mmCIF file of C-alpha atoms in Angstrom:
data_model
loop_
_atom_site.group_PDB
_atom_site.id
_atom_site.type_symbol
_atom_site.label_atom_id
_atom_site.label_comp_id
_atom_site.label_asym_id
_atom_site.label_seq_id
_atom_site.Cartn_x
_atom_site.Cartn_y
_atom_site.Cartn_z
ATOM 1 C CA MET A 1 6.161 7.015 11.370
ATOM 2 C CA PHE A 2 6.671 8.923 8.129
ATOM 3 C CA LEU A 3 8.854 12.004 8.002
ATOM 4 C CA PRO A 4 6.910 15.113 6.957
ATOM 5 C CA ILE A 5 9.636 16.307 4.600
ATOM 6 C CA LEU A 6 9.813 14.384 1.342
ATOM 7 C CA MET A 7 12.948 14.798 -0.749
ATOM 8 C CA LEU A 8 12.128 13.105 -4.041
ATOM 9 C CA LEU A 9 14.754 11.583 -6.319
ATOM 10 C CA HIS A 10 15.161 12.672 -9.933
ATOM 11 C CA SER A 11 15.002 10.029 -12.620
ATOM 12 C CA ALA A 12 13.965 9.521 -16.181
ATOM 13 C CA PHE A 13 10.400 9.570 -14.893
ATOM 14 C CA ALA A 14 8.648 12.557 -13.436
ATOM 15 C CA ASN A 15 9.674 13.265 -9.866
ATOM 16 C CA TYR A 16 6.943 11.520 -7.860
ATOM 17 C CA THR A 17 6.125 9.635 -4.697
ATOM 18 C CA ASP A 18 3.316 7.428 -3.397
ATOM 19 C CA LEU A 19 2.678 7.406 0.324
ATOM 20 C CA THR A 20 0.102 5.950 2.696
ATOM 21 C CA PHE A 21 -0.062 7.379 6.215
ATOM 22 C CA GLU A 22 -2.349 7.445 9.248
ATOM 23 C CA LEU A 23 -3.917 10.763 10.202
ATOM 24 C CA PRO A 24 -4.929 10.961 13.896
ATOM 25 C CA ASP A 25 -8.110 12.675 15.029
ATOM 26 C CA LYS A 26 -7.924 16.457 15.571
ATOM 27 C CA ALA A 27 -4.590 16.530 13.723
ATOM 28 C CA ILE A 28 -2.992 18.121 10.662
ATOM 29 C CA GLN A 29 -0.193 16.397 8.748
ATOM 30 C CA CYS A 30 1.843 18.346 6.196
ATOM 31 C CA PHE A 31 4.392 17.280 3.607
ATOM 32 C CA TYR A 32 6.810 19.654 1.939
ATOM 33 C CA GLU A 33 8.371 19.849 -1.499
ATOM 34 C CA ASP A 34 10.933 22.317 -2.825
ATOM 35 C CA LEU A 35 9.783 23.530 -6.248
ATOM 36 C CA GLU A 36 11.260 25.802 -8.868
ATOM 37 C CA LYS A 37 9.294 28.418 -10.771
ATOM 38 C CA ASP A 38 7.013 26.932 -13.459
ATOM 39 C CA ASP A 39 7.459 23.394 -12.115
ATOM 40 C CA LYS A 40 4.296 21.465 -12.811
ATOM 41 C CA PHE A 41 2.986 19.383 -9.910
ATOM 42 C CA THR A 42 0.015 17.097 -9.414
ATOM 43 C CA LEU A 43 -1.483 15.975 -6.119
ATOM 44 C CA ALA A 44 -3.932 13.079 -6.011
ATOM 45 C CA PHE A 45 -5.239 11.554 -2.788
ATOM 46 C CA GLN A 46 -7.867 9.177 -1.467
ATOM 47 C CA VAL A 47 -9.005 8.259 2.041
ATOM 48 C CA ILE A 48 -8.625 4.515 2.468
ATOM 49 C CA SER A 49 -10.265 3.981 5.850
ATOM 50 C CA GLY A 50 -11.716 5.713 8.885
ATOM 51 C CA GLY A 51 -15.026 7.384 9.728
ATOM 52 C CA HIS A 52 -16.846 8.724 6.696
ATOM 53 C CA TYR A 53 -13.708 8.455 4.550
ATOM 54 C CA ASP A 54 -13.207 12.230 4.414
ATOM 55 C CA VAL A 55 -10.418 14.699 5.250
ATOM 56 C CA ASP A 56 -9.537 18.343 4.711
ATOM 57 C CA CYS A 57 -6.823 19.072 2.173
ATOM 58 C CA PHE A 58 -5.003 22.289 1.343
ATOM 59 C CA ILE A 59 -1.865 23.427 -0.486
ATOM 60 C CA GLU A 60 0.110 26.522 0.528
ATOM 61 C CA SER A 61 2.740 28.445 -1.425
ATOM 62 C CA PRO A 62 6.057 29.556 0.145
ATOM 63 C CA GLU A 63 4.335 32.884 0.878
ATOM 64 C CA ARG A 64 1.697 30.988 2.920
ATOM 65 C CA ARG A 65 -0.914 31.778 0.282
ATOM 66 C CA MET A 66 -3.656 29.176 -0.074
ATOM 67 C CA ILE A 67 -3.491 27.627 -3.562
ATOM 68 C CA TYR A 68 -5.977 24.821 -3.046
ATOM 69 C CA ARG A 69 -8.402 23.978 -0.241
ATOM 70 C CA LYS A 70 -11.157 21.376 0.113
ATOM 71 C CA HIS A 71 -13.174 20.479 3.214
ATOM 72 C CA LYS A 72 -14.397 16.981 4.120
ATOM 73 C CA ILE A 73 -13.572 15.311 0.827
ATOM 74 C CA ARG A 74 -12.956 11.638 0.129
ATOM 75 C CA TYR A 75 -10.682 11.937 -2.887
ATOM 76 C CA ASP A 76 -9.524 14.513 -5.397
ATOM 77 C CA SER A 77 -6.785 15.458 -7.839
ATOM 78 C CA TYR A 78 -5.245 18.873 -8.409
ATOM 79 C CA SER A 79 -2.617 19.983 -10.918
ATOM 80 C CA THR A 80 -0.976 23.357 -11.486
ATOM 81 C CA LYS A 81 2.382 25.111 -11.920
ATOM 82 C CA ALA A 82 4.502 26.711 -9.226
ATOM 83 C CA GLU A 83 4.285 30.489 -9.567
ATOM 84 C CA ILE A 84 7.335 31.187 -7.400
ATOM 85 C CA PRO A 85 10.269 29.047 -6.245
ATOM 86 C CA GLY A 86 10.326 27.746 -2.695
ATOM 87 C CA ILE A 87 8.930 25.112 -0.358
ATOM 88 C CA TYR A 88 5.270 24.249 -0.925
ATOM 89 C CA SER A 89 3.114 22.650 1.770
ATOM 90 C CA PHE A 90 0.710 19.791 1.064
ATOM 91 C CA CYS A 91 -1.461 19.342 4.164
ATOM 92 C CA PHE A 92 -4.212 16.987 5.282
ATOM 93 C CA GLY A 93 -6.472 17.752 8.238
ATOM 94 C CA ASN A 94 -8.708 15.657 10.469
ATOM 95 C CA GLN A 95 -9.614 18.377 12.997
ATOM 96 C CA PHE A 96 -13.366 17.798 12.681
ATOM 97 C CA SER A 97 -13.071 14.181 13.870
ATOM 98 C CA THR A 98 -13.147 13.651 17.644
ATOM 99 C CA PHE A 99 -11.957 10.035 17.868
ATOM 100 C CA THR A 100 -11.641 8.506 14.388
ATOM 101 C CA HIS A 101 -8.248 8.068 12.749
ATOM 102 C CA LYS A 102 -8.013 8.175 8.959
ATOM 103 C CA LYS A 103 -5.699 6.320 6.624
ATOM 104 C CA VAL A 104 -4.827 8.400 3.559
ATOM 105 C CA PHE A 105 -3.029 7.551 0.329
ATOM 106 C CA PHE A 106 -1.600 10.350 -1.766
ATOM 107 C CA HIS A 107 0.415 10.645 -4.949
ATOM 108 C CA LEU A 108 2.602 13.701 -5.570
ATOM 109 C CA GLU A 109 4.135 14.159 -8.990
ATOM 110 C CA VAL A 110 6.521 17.000 -9.824
ATOM 111 C CA GLY A 111 7.708 17.860 -13.325
ATOM 112 C CA GLU A 112 6.848 16.214 -16.592
ATOM 113 C CA MET A 113 7.855 12.806 -17.741
ATOM 114 C CA THR A 114 10.916 12.960 -19.972
ATOM 115 C CA PRO A 115 11.579 10.565 -22.866
ATOM 116 C CA LEU A 116 13.884 7.655 -22.166
ATOM 117 C CA LEU A 117 16.010 8.727 -25.142
ATOM 118 C CA PRO A 118 16.588 12.435 -25.847
ATOM 119 C CA ILE A 119 14.829 13.871 -28.873
ATOM 120 C CA PRO A 120 17.422 15.345 -31.236
ATOM 121 C CA VAL A 121 17.374 19.106 -31.593
ATOM 122 C CA ASP A 122 18.742 19.031 -35.115
ATOM 123 C CA LYS A 123 15.898 18.831 -37.615
ATOM 124 C CA ASP A 124 18.007 16.673 -39.933
ATOM 125 C CA ALA A 125 18.492 14.089 -37.188
ATOM 126 C CA ALA A 126 15.718 11.762 -36.179
ATOM 127 C CA LEU A 127 15.130 8.887 -33.824
ATOM 128 C CA THR A 128 15.449 5.441 -35.264
ATOM 129 C CA GLN A 129 12.476 3.120 -35.194
ATOM 130 C CA LEU A 130 14.037 1.209 -32.305
ATOM 131 C CA GLU A 131 14.587 4.418 -30.300
ATOM 132 C CA SER A 132 11.017 5.561 -30.938
ATOM 133 C CA SER A 133 9.735 2.158 -29.835
ATOM 134 C CA CYS A 134 11.800 2.420 -26.630
ATOM 135 C CA ASN A 135 10.253 5.804 -25.855
ATOM 136 C CA SER A 136 6.750 4.494 -26.533
ATOM 137 C CA ILE A 137 7.337 1.485 -24.285
ATOM 138 C CA HIS A 138 8.760 3.800 -21.635
ATOM 139 C CA PHE A 139 5.615 5.963 -21.548
ATOM 140 C CA ALA A 140 3.332 2.918 -21.714
ATOM 141 C CA LEU A 141 5.083 1.274 -18.761
ATOM 142 C CA SER A 142 4.817 4.508 -16.798
ATOM 143 C CA ASN A 143 1.055 4.555 -17.350
ATOM 144 C CA VAL A 144 0.862 0.877 -16.372
ATOM 145 C CA ALA A 145 2.711 1.652 -13.125
ATOM 146 C CA LYS A 146 0.182 4.387 -12.312
ATOM 147 C CA LEU A 147 -2.724 2.052 -13.034
ATOM 148 C CA GLN A 148 -1.177 -0.627 -10.820
ATOM 149 C CA THR A 149 -0.879 1.903 -8.009
ATOM 150 C CA GLN A 150 -4.563 2.789 -8.379
ATOM 151 C CA GLN A 151 -5.463 -0.898 -8.328
ATOM 152 C CA ARG A 152 -3.420 -1.457 -5.162
ATOM 153 C CA VAL A 153 -5.159 1.448 -3.455
ATOM 154 C CA GLN A 154 -8.588 0.139 -4.471
ATOM 155 C CA ALA A 155 -7.626 -3.361 -3.318
ATOM 156 C CA ALA A 156 -6.546 -1.951 0.053
ATOM 157 C CA ILE A 157 -9.862 -0.107 0.384
ATOM 158 C CA ASP A 158 -11.829 -3.264 -0.457
ATOM 159 C CA ARG A 159 -9.773 -5.346 1.983
ATOM 160 C CA LEU A 160 -10.275 -2.891 4.849
ATOM 161 C CA HIS A 161 -13.989 -2.678 4.054
ATOM 162 C CA ALA A 162 -14.264 -6.483 4.066
ATOM 163 C CA GLU A 163 -12.412 -6.681 7.394
ATOM 164 C CA ASN A 164 -14.743 -4.061 8.841
ATOM 165 C CA ILE A 165 -17.809 -6.021 7.710
ATOM 166 C CA ARG A 166 -16.323 -9.233 9.122
ATOM 167 C CA THR A 167 -15.728 -7.549 12.487
ATOM 168 C CA HIS A 168 -19.326 -6.283 12.596
ATOM 169 C CA ILE A 169 -20.626 -9.753 11.710
ATOM 170 C CA ILE A 170 -18.542 -11.368 14.470
ATOM 171 C CA TYR A 171 -19.782 -8.843 17.038
ATOM 172 C CA TRP A 172 -23.384 -9.250 15.904
ATOM 173 C CA ALA A 173 -23.219 -13.059 15.924
ATOM 174 C CA SER A 174 -21.577 -13.059 19.357
ATOM 175 C CA SER A 175 -24.259 -10.718 20.700
ATOM 176 C CA GLU A 176 -27.018 -12.882 19.245
ATOM 177 C CA THR A 177 -25.459 -15.992 20.808
ATOM 178 C CA ILE A 178 -25.211 -14.369 24.245
ATOM 179 C CA ILE A 179 -28.778 -13.052 24.056
ATOM 180 C CA LEU A 180 -30.097 -16.478 22.970
ATOM 181 C CA PHE A 181 -28.202 -18.157 25.816
ATOM 182 C CA LEU A 182 -29.587 -15.696 28.374
ATOM 183 C CA VAL A 183 -33.142 -16.072 27.052
ATOM 184 C CA THR A 184 -32.839 -19.866 27.234
ATOM 185 C CA ILE A 185 -31.635 -19.718 30.842
ATOM 186 C CA GLY A 186 -34.431 -17.276 31.695
ATOM 187 C CA GLN A 187 -37.076 -19.553 30.190
ATOM 188 C CA VAL A 188 -35.726 -22.573 32.076
ATOM 189 C CA ILE A 189 -35.775 -20.656 35.370
ATOM 190 C CA ILE A 190 -39.348 -19.427 34.772
ATOM 191 C CA LEU A 191 -40.613 -22.911 33.882
ATOM 192 C CA LYS A 192 -38.835 -24.410 36.887
ATOM 193 C CA ARG A 193 -40.443 -21.875 39.207
ATOM 194 C CA PHE A 194 -43.841 -22.509 37.619
ATOM 195 C CA PHE A 195 -43.725 -26.263 38.316
ATOM 196 C CA THR A 196 -42.210 -25.703 41.768
ATOM 197 C CA ASP A 197 -45.122 -23.401 42.676
ATOM 198 C CA LYS A 198 -47.601 -26.061 41.515
ATOM 199 C CA ARG A 199 -45.971 -28.726 43.707
ATOM 200 C CA VAL A 200 -46.078 -26.426 46.714
ATOM 201 C CA ASN A 201 -49.784 -25.653 46.142
ATOM 202 C CA ALA A 202 -50.587 -29.379 45.751
ATOM 203 C CA SER A 203 -48.787 -30.238 49.001
ATOM 204 C CA VAL A 204 -50.685 -27.524 50.860
ATOM 205 C CA ALA A 205 -54.011 -28.785 49.498
ATOM 206 C CA ASN A 206 -53.284 -32.396 50.589
ATOM 207 C CA THR A 207 -52.457 -31.354 54.118
#
């Protein structure tokens, strides 16, 4: 069970987290992040499994003002800056579903990615070619990590979809087998009764 409060660690990268959680039917799950004024944040999410692959999503400011709200959506991405400091709420709702649980992946990124090596403030100073290459590699690897995360999410969706199809095929094949078995038994019983009736009629005629 995931804790609803996410305290994200600061690093050379932007402050971010990736999380997959299960959202029960008729439930709302919220996650909270403490932001400073003018902090840029990005929320991206996608429903991996369950029902029609849709959830409600909304973001509230510390003043409980609705910043973002979408109803019955499969995936989306939203980016903005915090207008005031405080704890912001990132909530997902499944109230409209009566019995279907949903599995949701979301990515929350706070702040902007900083260079691996600081850019000199002095105009006369400049990064060496090696330092510039390190920064370029740093940003490229960050983008690769994001792409890998997207690929893992898509792979999880495909795997769950394949398992769902396999389950339906097993149920359908089992049902067909049972029906065929019952029909075969029914035909045998009918034919047996037919020939039994003929023998009885023949015996009566001989007597």
